[in-house]
mmCIF file with all atom_site columns, C-alpha atoms in Angstrom:
data_model
loop_
_atom_site.group_PDB
_atom_site.id
_atom_site.type_symbol
_atom_site.label_atom_id
_atom_site.label_alt_id
_atom_site.label_comp_id
_atom_site.label_asym_id
_atom_site.label_entity_id
_atom_site.label_seq_id
_atom_site.pdbx_PDB_ins_code
_atom_site.Cartn_x
_atom_site.Cartn_y
_atom_site.Cartn_z
_atom_site.occupancy
_atom_site.B_iso_or_equiv
_atom_site.pdbx_formal_charge
_atom_site.auth_seq_id
_atom_site.auth_comp_id
_atom_site.auth_asym_id
_atom_site.auth_atom_id
_atom_site.pdbx_PDB_model_num
ATOM 1  C CA . MET A 1 1  ? -0.059 -0.028  -0.304  1.00 77.00 ? 80  MET A CA 1
ATOM 2  C CA . CYS A 1 2  ? 3.000  2.335   1.011   1.00 78.00 ? 81  CYS A CA 1
ATOM 3  C CA . LEU A 1 3  ? 4.394  1.573   -2.085  1.00 84.00 ? 82  LEU A CA 1
ATOM 4  C CA . ILE A 1 4  ? 1.218  2.574   -4.706  1.00 90.00 ? 83  ILE A CA 1
ATOM 5  C CA . ILE A 1 5  ? 0.489  5.904   -2.673  1.00 89.00 ? 84  ILE A CA 1
ATOM 6  C CA . THR A 1 6  ? 4.038  6.856   -2.864  1.00 90.00 ? 85  THR A CA 1
ATOM 7  C CA . ILE A 1 7  ? 4.161  6.548   -6.685  1.00 91.00 ? 86  ILE A CA 1
ATOM 8  C CA . LEU A 1 8  ? 0.740  8.100   -6.791  1.00 93.00 ? 87  LEU A CA 1
ATOM 9  C CA . PHE A 1 9  ? 1.877  11.144  -5.161  1.00 92.00 ? 88  PHE A CA 1
ATOM 10 C CA . LEU A 1 10 ? 5.191  11.133  -6.820  1.00 92.00 ? 89  LEU A CA 1
ATOM 11 C CA . VAL A 1 11 ? 3.793  11.222  -10.374 1.00 94.00 ? 90  VAL A CA 1
ATOM 12 C CA . MET A 1 12 ? 0.736  14.196  -8.851  1.00 93.00 ? 91  MET A CA 1
ATOM 13 C CA . GLY A 1 13 ? 3.806  16.079  -7.348  1.00 93.00 ? 92  GLY A CA 1
ATOM 14 C CA . ILE A 1 14 ? 5.933  16.121  -10.857 1.00 94.00 ? 93  ILE A CA 1
ATOM 15 C CA . GLN A 1 15 ? 2.744  17.117  -12.951 1.00 95.00 ? 94  GLN A CA 1
ATOM 16 C CA . ASN A 1 16 ? 2.186  19.888  -10.670 1.00 94.00 ? 95  ASN A CA 1
ATOM 17 C CA . LEU A 1 17 ? 5.682  20.730  -10.950 1.00 94.00 ? 96  LEU A CA 1
ATOM 18 C CA . ILE A 1 18 ? 5.071  20.961  -14.670 1.00 95.00 ? 97  ILE A CA 1
ATOM 19 C CA . GLU A 1 19 ? 1.654  22.679  -14.727 1.00 93.00 ? 98  GLU A CA 1
ATOM 20 C CA . GLY A 1 20 ? 3.713  25.245  -12.471 1.00 93.00 ? 99  GLY A CA 1
ATOM 21 C CA . TYR A 1 21 ? 1.374  24.452  -9.007  1.00 93.00 ? 100 TYR A CA 1
ATOM 22 C CA . TYR A 1 22 ? 4.862  24.608  -6.863  1.00 94.00 ? 101 TYR A CA 1
ATOM 23 C CA . ASN A 1 23 ? 2.689  24.683  -3.458  1.00 94.00 ? 102 ASN A CA 1
ATOM 24 C CA . MET A 1 24 ? 0.383  21.827  -4.062  1.00 94.00 ? 103 MET A CA 1
ATOM 25 C CA . ALA A 1 25 ? 3.611  19.862  -5.783  1.00 93.00 ? 104 ALA A CA 1
ATOM 26 C CA . ALA A 1 26 ? 5.881  20.760  -2.538  1.00 95.00 ? 105 ALA A CA 1
ATOM 27 C CA . LEU A 1 27 ? 2.811  19.242  -0.218  1.00 94.00 ? 106 LEU A CA 1
ATOM 28 C CA . GLN A 1 28 ? 2.480  15.983  -2.722  1.00 94.00 ? 107 GLN A CA 1
ATOM 29 C CA . LEU A 1 29 ? 6.303  15.345  -2.791  1.00 94.00 ? 108 LEU A CA 1
ATOM 30 C CA . ILE A 1 30 ? 6.592  15.857  0.912   1.00 94.00 ? 109 ILE A CA 1
ATOM 31 C CA . ILE A 1 31 ? 4.100  13.248  1.291   1.00 93.00 ? 110 ILE A CA 1
ATOM 32 C CA . ALA A 1 32 ? 5.391  10.964  -1.238  1.00 93.00 ? 111 ALA A CA 1
ATOM 33 C CA . ALA A 1 33 ? 8.764  11.364  0.865   1.00 92.00 ? 112 ALA A CA 1
ATOM 34 C CA . GLY A 1 34 ? 6.703  10.483  4.261   1.00 89.00 ? 113 GLY A CA 1
ATOM 35 C CA . PHE A 1 35 ? 5.303  7.323   2.564   1.00 91.00 ? 114 PHE A CA 1
ATOM 36 C CA . ALA A 1 36 ? 8.461  6.095   0.926   1.00 90.00 ? 115 ALA A CA 1
ATOM 37 C CA . PHE A 1 37 ? 10.523 6.482   4.374   1.00 86.00 ? 116 PHE A CA 1
ATOM 38 C CA . MET A 1 38 ? 7.776  4.482   6.134   1.00 85.00 ? 117 MET A CA 1
ATOM 39 C CA . LEU A 1 39 ? 7.886  1.563   3.049   1.00 88.00 ? 118 LEU A CA 1
ATOM 40 C CA . TRP A 1 40 ? 11.969 1.518   3.447   1.00 85.00 ? 119 TRP A CA 1
ATOM 41 C CA . ARG A 1 41 ? 11.332 1.474   7.545   1.00 81.00 ? 120 ARG A CA 1
ATOM 42 C CA . ASN A 1 42 ? 9.182  -1.360  7.122   1.00 83.00 ? 121 ASN A CA 1
ATOM 43 C CA . ILE A 1 43 ? 11.513 -3.359  4.585   1.00 82.00 ? 122 ILE A CA 1
ATOM 44 C CA . GLN A 1 44 ? 14.360 -3.061  7.331   1.00 79.00 ? 123 GLN A CA 1
ATOM 45 C CA . MET A 1 45 ? 12.428 -4.069  10.231  1.00 79.00 ? 124 MET A CA 1
ATOM 46 C CA . THR A 1 46 ? 10.952 -7.036  8.498   1.00 82.00 ? 125 THR A CA 1
ATOM 47 C CA . ARG A 1 47 ? 14.860 -7.847  7.697   1.00 80.00 ? 126 ARG A CA 1
ATOM 48 C CA . CYS A 1 48 ? 15.691 -7.400  11.024  1.00 79.00 ? 127 CYS A CA 1
ATOM 49 C CA . GLU A 1 49 ? 13.177 -9.690  12.529  1.00 79.00 ? 128 GLU A CA 1
ATOM 50 C CA . ARG A 1 50 ? 13.701 -12.674 10.136  1.00 82.00 ? 129 ARG A CA 1
ATOM 51 C CA . THR A 1 51 ? 17.271 -12.402 10.693  1.00 77.00 ? 130 THR A CA 1
ATOM 52 C CA . GLY A 1 52 ? 17.684 -11.533 13.855  1.00 73.00 ? 131 GLY A CA 1
ATOM 53 C CA . ASN A 1 53 ? 20.553 -9.123  13.509  1.00 69.00 ? 132 ASN A CA 1
ATOM 54 C CA . CYS A 1 54 ? 19.409 -6.092  14.469  1.00 69.00 ? 133 CYS A CA 1
ATOM 55 C CA . SER A 1 55 ? 22.641 -4.072  15.091  1.00 61.00 ? 134 SER A CA 1
ATOM 56 C CA . GLY A 1 56 ? 22.870 -1.905  11.874  1.00 59.00 ? 135 GLY A CA 1
ATOM 57 C CA . CYS A 1 57 ? 19.801 -2.401  9.897   1.00 54.00 ? 136 CYS A CA 1
ATOM 58 C CA . THR A 1 58 ? 17.105 -0.310  11.685  1.00 60.00 ? 137 THR A CA 1
ATOM 59 C CA . LEU A 1 59 ? 16.255 3.178   12.424  1.00 63.00 ? 138 LEU A CA 1
ATOM 60 C CA . PRO A 1 60 ? 17.913 5.001   15.340  1.00 65.00 ? 139 PRO A CA 1
ATOM 61 C CA . LYS A 1 61 ? 15.995 4.731   18.553  1.00 69.00 ? 140 LYS A CA 1
ATOM 62 C CA . TRP A 1 62 ? 15.201 8.366   18.899  1.00 71.00 ? 141 TRP A CA 1
ATOM 63 C CA . LEU A 1 63 ? 13.253 7.895   15.528  1.00 70.00 ? 142 LEU A CA 1
ATOM 64 C CA . THR A 1 64 ? 11.767 4.737   15.748  1.00 69.00 ? 143 THR A CA 1
ATOM 65 C CA . LYS A 1 65 ? 9.577  5.761   19.014  1.00 74.00 ? 144 LYS A CA 1
ATOM 66 C CA . TRP A 1 66 ? 7.732  7.914   16.970  1.00 74.00 ? 145 TRP A CA 1
ATOM 67 C CA . PHE A 1 67 ? 6.324  4.728   14.984  1.00 69.00 ? 146 PHE A CA 1
ATOM 68 C CA . GLN A 1 68 ? 6.245  2.181   17.422  1.00 72.00 ? 147 GLN A CA 1
ATOM 69 C CA . LYS A 1 69 ? 2.520  0.433   18.265  1.00 69.00 ? 148 LYS A CA 1
ATOM 70 C CA . SER A 1 70 ? 0.663  1.082   21.322  1.00 68.00 ? 149 SER A CA 1
ATOM 71 C CA . ASP A 1 71 ? 0.490  -1.953  23.548  1.00 66.00 ? 150 ASP A CA 1
ATOM 72 C CA . SER A 1 72 ? -3.552 -1.155  24.673  1.00 59.00 ? 151 SER A CA 1
#
């Protein structure tokens, strides 16, 4: 799902840049970058869980605490 949304917003952002709508393009490119970041993080966490070697394959602790699931 993150891949589809990333590609969609990336394409829309590029189209808006071509048309000259710079504010909308900037917003869409920021959203695309956010979803690309979440996709990359999910791939890294899956690799870490499968191999068990989590030394250098994940994000820093101060950044991952923002994306943790709540245990409620």
